[in-house]
Tab-separated table of C-alpha atoms in Angstrom:
chain	number	residue	atom	x	y	z
A	1	GLY	CA	-36.089	5.891	-3.683
A	2	ALA	CA	-34.111	4.873	-0.630
A	3	GLY	CA	-31.025	6.850	0.193
A	4	VAL	CA	-27.724	5.727	1.653
A	5	SER	CA	-28.228	3.920	4.938
A	6	GLN	CA	-25.714	3.273	7.681
A	7	SER	CA	-25.710	1.172	10.812
A	8	PRO	CA	-25.442	1.433	13.681
A	9	SER	CA	-26.384	5.078	14.093
A	10	ASN	CA	-24.422	5.247	17.344
A	11	LYS	CA	-21.674	3.036	18.734
A	12	VAL	CA	-19.934	3.269	22.070
A	13	THR	CA	-16.943	1.026	22.580
A	14	GLU	CA	-13.998	0.615	24.887
A	15	LYS	CA	-10.478	1.444	23.871
A	16	GLY	CA	-8.792	-1.561	22.293
A	17	LYS	CA	-11.961	-3.192	20.975
A	18	ASP	CA	-12.708	-3.725	17.280
A	19	VAL	CA	-15.744	-2.148	15.606
A	20	GLU	CA	-17.533	-2.693	12.306
A	21	LEU	CA	-19.581	-0.009	10.590
A	22	ARG	CA	-21.943	-0.829	7.745
A	23	CYS	CA	-23.037	1.137	4.695
A	24	ASP	CA	-25.784	0.333	2.192
A	25	PRO	CA	-25.390	2.582	-0.863
A	26	ILE	CA	-28.148	3.740	-3.173
A	27	SER	CA	-29.159	0.899	-5.463
A	28	GLY	CA	-27.312	1.055	-8.778
A	29	HIS	CA	-24.541	3.331	-7.537
A	30	THR	CA	-21.167	1.901	-8.484
A	31	ALA	CA	-19.001	4.273	-6.454
A	32	LEU	CA	-18.852	4.235	-2.644
A	33	TYR	CA	-16.888	6.479	-0.309
A	34	TRP	CA	-16.107	6.594	3.399
A	35	TYR	CA	-15.354	9.891	5.171
A	36	ARG	CA	-14.774	10.836	8.778
A	37	GLN	CA	-16.063	13.978	10.480
A	38	SER	CA	-14.293	14.899	13.683
A	39	LEU	CA	-14.010	18.089	15.716
A	40	GLY	CA	-10.302	18.491	15.262
A	41	GLN	CA	-9.920	17.435	11.623
A	42	GLY	CA	-13.173	18.375	9.911
A	43	LEU	CA	-14.349	16.144	7.072
A	44	GLU	CA	-11.683	13.754	5.797
A	45	PHE	CA	-11.727	11.221	2.990
A	46	LEU	CA	-10.902	7.665	4.041
A	47	ILE	CA	-11.434	5.199	1.179
A	48	TYR	CA	-13.136	4.937	-2.234
A	49	PHE	CA	-14.529	1.931	-4.114
A	50	GLN	CA	-15.417	1.999	-7.806
A	51	GLY	CA	-16.914	-1.104	-9.347
A	52	ASN	CA	-14.468	-3.981	-9.399
A	53	SER	CA	-11.370	-1.772	-9.371
A	54	ALA	CA	-8.872	-1.826	-6.528
A	55	PRO	CA	-10.021	0.623	-3.844
A	56	ASP	CA	-8.297	3.948	-3.252
A	57	LYS	CA	-7.120	3.610	0.349
A	58	SER	CA	-5.035	6.772	0.392
A	59	GLY	CA	-7.072	8.415	3.149
A	60	LEU	CA	-6.951	5.642	5.736
A	61	PRO	CA	-5.127	7.077	8.780
A	62	SER	CA	-3.475	3.841	9.930
A	63	ASP	CA	-3.341	0.110	9.301
A	64	ARG	CA	-5.943	-0.363	12.025
A	65	PHE	CA	-8.503	0.828	9.481
A	66	SER	CA	-9.748	-1.388	6.669
A	67	ALA	CA	-12.820	-1.620	4.492
A	68	GLU	CA	-14.371	-4.026	2.088
A	69	ARG	CA	-17.230	-3.961	-0.341
A	70	THR	CA	-18.988	-7.209	-1.047
A	71	GLY	CA	-20.748	-7.873	-4.328
A	72	GLY	CA	-20.330	-4.293	-5.406
A	73	SER	CA	-22.943	-3.113	-2.916
A	74	VAL	CA	-22.727	-3.170	0.897
A	75	SER	CA	-19.529	-1.945	2.499
A	76	THR	CA	-18.067	-2.516	5.944
A	77	LEU	CA	-15.497	-0.254	7.583
A	78	THR	CA	-13.537	-2.015	10.322
A	79	ILE	CA	-11.461	-0.297	12.965
A	80	GLN	CA	-9.236	-2.610	14.971
A	81	ARG	CA	-7.916	-1.854	18.459
A	82	THR	CA	-9.862	1.388	18.652
A	83	GLN	CA	-8.263	4.474	20.164
A	84	GLN	CA	-9.927	7.530	21.682
A	85	GLU	CA	-8.832	9.638	18.719
A	86	ASP	CA	-10.983	7.402	16.496
A	87	SER	CA	-14.081	8.995	18.043
A	88	ALA	CA	-15.881	10.731	15.183
A	89	VAL	CA	-18.870	10.517	12.879
A	90	TYR	CA	-18.173	8.090	10.037
A	91	LEU	CA	-19.994	9.019	6.854
A	92	CYS	CA	-20.639	6.878	3.832
A	93	ALA	CA	-21.537	8.279	0.411
A	94	SER	CA	-22.336	6.794	-2.960
A	95	SER	CA	-22.532	8.101	-6.506
A	96	LEU	CA	-23.789	6.743	-9.784
A	97	ALA	CA	-20.248	6.543	-11.121
A	98	GLY	CA	-16.821	7.740	-10.062
A	99	GLY	CA	-16.375	10.680	-12.412
A	100	GLY	CA	-15.522	14.204	-11.353
A	101	ARG	CA	-18.980	15.560	-12.100
A	102	GLU	CA	-20.936	12.920	-10.222
A	103	THR	CA	-22.799	13.986	-7.110
A	104	GLN	CA	-22.094	12.070	-3.932
A	105	TYR	CA	-25.079	11.318	-1.713
A	106	PHE	CA	-24.363	10.926	1.970
A	107	GLY	CA	-25.832	8.656	4.599
A	108	PRO	CA	-26.760	9.851	8.096
A	109	GLY	CA	-23.478	8.637	9.565
A	110	THR	CA	-22.404	6.440	12.461
A	111	ARG	CA	-21.358	8.319	15.580
A	112	LEU	CA	-18.509	6.398	17.211
A	113	LEU	CA	-17.395	7.109	20.753
A	114	VAL	CA	-14.330	5.319	22.101
A	115	LEU	CA	-14.094	5.429	25.872
B	1	GLY	CA	-2.650	18.811	-3.206
B	2	ASN	CA	-6.214	20.057	-3.241
B	3	SER	CA	-7.507	22.321	-0.501
B	4	VAL	CA	-10.594	24.380	0.309
B	5	THR	CA	-10.704	27.413	2.575
B	6	GLN	CA	-13.951	28.905	3.785
B	7	MET	CA	-14.753	31.639	6.223
B	8	GLU	CA	-14.940	30.621	9.828
B	9	GLY	CA	-18.191	31.002	11.648
B	10	PRO	CA	-20.422	31.311	13.274
B	11	VAL	CA	-22.183	33.766	11.017
B	12	THR	CA	-25.171	35.311	12.762
B	13	LEU	CA	-27.787	37.145	10.706
B	14	SER	CA	-31.284	38.452	11.152
B	15	GLU	CA	-34.076	37.011	9.044
B	16	GLU	CA	-34.240	38.483	5.527
B	17	ALA	CA	-30.598	39.614	5.635
B	18	PHE	CA	-28.222	39.003	2.727
B	19	LEU	CA	-25.828	36.083	3.115
B	20	THR	CA	-22.351	35.552	1.713
B	21	ILE	CA	-20.091	32.687	2.745
B	22	ASN	CA	-16.696	32.913	1.097
B	23	CYS	CA	-14.972	29.857	-0.324
B	24	THR	CA	-11.658	29.670	-2.171
B	25	TYR	CA	-9.853	26.604	-3.416
B	26	THR	CA	-6.515	25.274	-4.594
B	27	ALA	CA	-6.534	22.459	-7.111
B	28	THR	CA	-4.773	21.165	-10.169
B	29	GLY	CA	-6.789	20.851	-13.333
B	30	TYR	CA	-10.475	21.625	-13.466
B	31	PRO	CA	-12.307	20.464	-10.352
B	32	SER	CA	-16.034	20.350	-9.802
B	33	LEU	CA	-17.246	22.522	-6.927
B	34	PHE	CA	-20.005	21.833	-4.422
B	35	TRP	CA	-21.823	23.318	-1.468
B	36	TYR	CA	-23.199	20.828	1.040
B	37	VAL	CA	-25.452	21.715	3.989
B	38	GLN	CA	-25.852	19.933	7.304
B	39	TYR	CA	-29.011	20.837	9.214
B	40	PRO	CA	-29.066	20.191	12.978
B	41	GLY	CA	-29.249	16.479	13.673
B	42	GLU	CA	-29.205	15.538	9.987
B	43	GLY	CA	-26.700	14.250	7.448
B	44	LEU	CA	-24.890	16.111	4.680
B	45	GLN	CA	-27.093	17.168	1.790
B	46	LEU	CA	-25.996	18.542	-1.552
B	47	LEU	CA	-27.124	22.161	-1.857
B	48	LEU	CA	-25.719	23.061	-5.268
B	49	LYS	CA	-22.839	22.367	-7.608
B	50	ALA	CA	-20.949	23.717	-10.621
B	51	THR	CA	-18.754	21.624	-12.874
B	52	LYS	CA	-16.937	24.176	-15.043
B	53	ALA	CA	-15.768	27.774	-14.995
B	54	ASP	CA	-18.487	30.456	-15.022
B	55	ASP	CA	-21.212	27.913	-14.227
B	56	LYS	CA	-23.714	29.086	-11.626
B	57	GLY	CA	-25.242	26.551	-9.278
B	58	SER	CA	-28.520	27.432	-7.605
B	59	ASN	CA	-31.046	25.820	-5.283
B	60	LYS	CA	-33.530	26.984	-2.629
B	61	GLY	CA	-32.603	30.622	-3.276
B	62	PHE	CA	-28.892	29.966	-2.801
B	63	GLU	CA	-26.413	30.672	-5.604
B	64	ALA	CA	-22.707	30.217	-6.218
B	65	THR	CA	-20.643	30.959	-9.329
B	66	TYR	CA	-17.509	29.019	-10.275
B	67	ARG	CA	-14.845	31.706	-10.710
B	68	LYS	CA	-11.659	30.190	-12.073
B	69	GLU	CA	-9.800	33.503	-12.248
B	70	THR	CA	-10.188	34.028	-8.502
B	71	THR	CA	-10.431	30.298	-7.607
B	72	SER	CA	-13.601	31.039	-5.675
B	73	PHE	CA	-17.091	29.621	-5.225
B	74	HIS	CA	-18.810	31.994	-2.803
B	75	LEU	CA	-22.286	31.064	-1.539
B	76	GLU	CA	-24.952	33.788	-1.556
B	77	LYS	CA	-28.610	34.145	-0.663
B	78	GLY	CA	-30.588	37.330	-0.933
B	79	SER	CA	-32.895	36.827	2.051
B	80	VAL	CA	-32.163	34.190	4.676
B	81	GLN	CA	-34.767	32.451	6.807
B	82	VAL	CA	-34.562	30.913	10.260
B	83	SER	CA	-34.840	27.519	8.569
B	84	ASP	CA	-31.515	28.161	6.781
B	85	SER	CA	-29.665	27.813	10.080
B	86	ALA	CA	-27.173	25.015	9.473
B	87	VAL	CA	-23.524	24.274	8.800
B	88	TYR	CA	-22.422	24.881	5.210
B	89	PHE	CA	-19.478	23.063	3.631
B	90	CYS	CA	-17.693	24.048	0.451
B	91	ALA	CA	-16.043	21.138	-1.359
B	92	LEU	CA	-14.207	20.269	-4.532
B	93	LYS	CA	-13.789	17.078	-6.475
B	94	GLY	CA	-10.735	16.726	-8.648
B	95	ALA	CA	-9.214	13.879	-10.562
B	96	GLY	CA	-8.941	11.753	-7.447
B	97	ASN	CA	-12.740	11.325	-7.175
B	98	MET	CA	-12.870	12.026	-3.451
B	99	LEU	CA	-14.310	15.259	-2.088
B	100	THR	CA	-12.029	17.723	-0.338
B	101	PHE	CA	-14.020	19.800	2.151
B	102	GLY	CA	-13.551	23.162	3.755
B	103	GLY	CA	-13.855	23.453	7.511
B	104	GLY	CA	-17.544	24.351	7.464
B	105	THR	CA	-19.334	27.574	8.371
B	106	ARG	CA	-22.117	27.616	10.914
B	107	LEU	CA	-24.967	29.966	10.015
B	108	MET	CA	-27.394	31.140	12.688
B	109	VAL	CA	-30.441	33.118	11.552
B	110	LYS	CA	-32.413	34.939	14.222
B	111	PRO	CA	-36.083	35.880	13.804
């Protein structure tokens, strides 16, 4: 079946602009995660959604970052007033459930470049 | 908090050589352990996993054993191929549900 999809695959923006990144998880997966992969920081957790529960936002680096998940499926990560240090690959993953043994399946990522 | 430490690369090997990539972790409780692989130009793919002590994960000739006594999950392959060239990430998942990744190890296999 279809895997996790993300759009756009690449995004170039100017410092100070807002950007929205989209993730379509695998159908039927109730858990959805956002991570960031950057040269200086490696792979970092950003936010986690599980069903209708309140999201775990503990990894968001600042209040410029927010995410929502509509209807328990598609998710959008929004970065307001982008900064150059936001340049990274943003990865979305989903899993069947949120338990410790569940495998997370990753999308191809969105490469963000802030000029 | 949770953390994962893996050997820095790049690791350069000749085809058919034996591969070991070391991974150690710090975590409370009993985490699940994973190896993910990122081939050039592609996304992260799960390579193998182990969910409890002494479990061995295996896939595509790669193996790793969950060693609780040494808090390790070293990745091994008996005979690497050029097609194994990629970046390998060790990761753990604890009670918090998110994955904590190591820094990644780039493997380069020469023919």
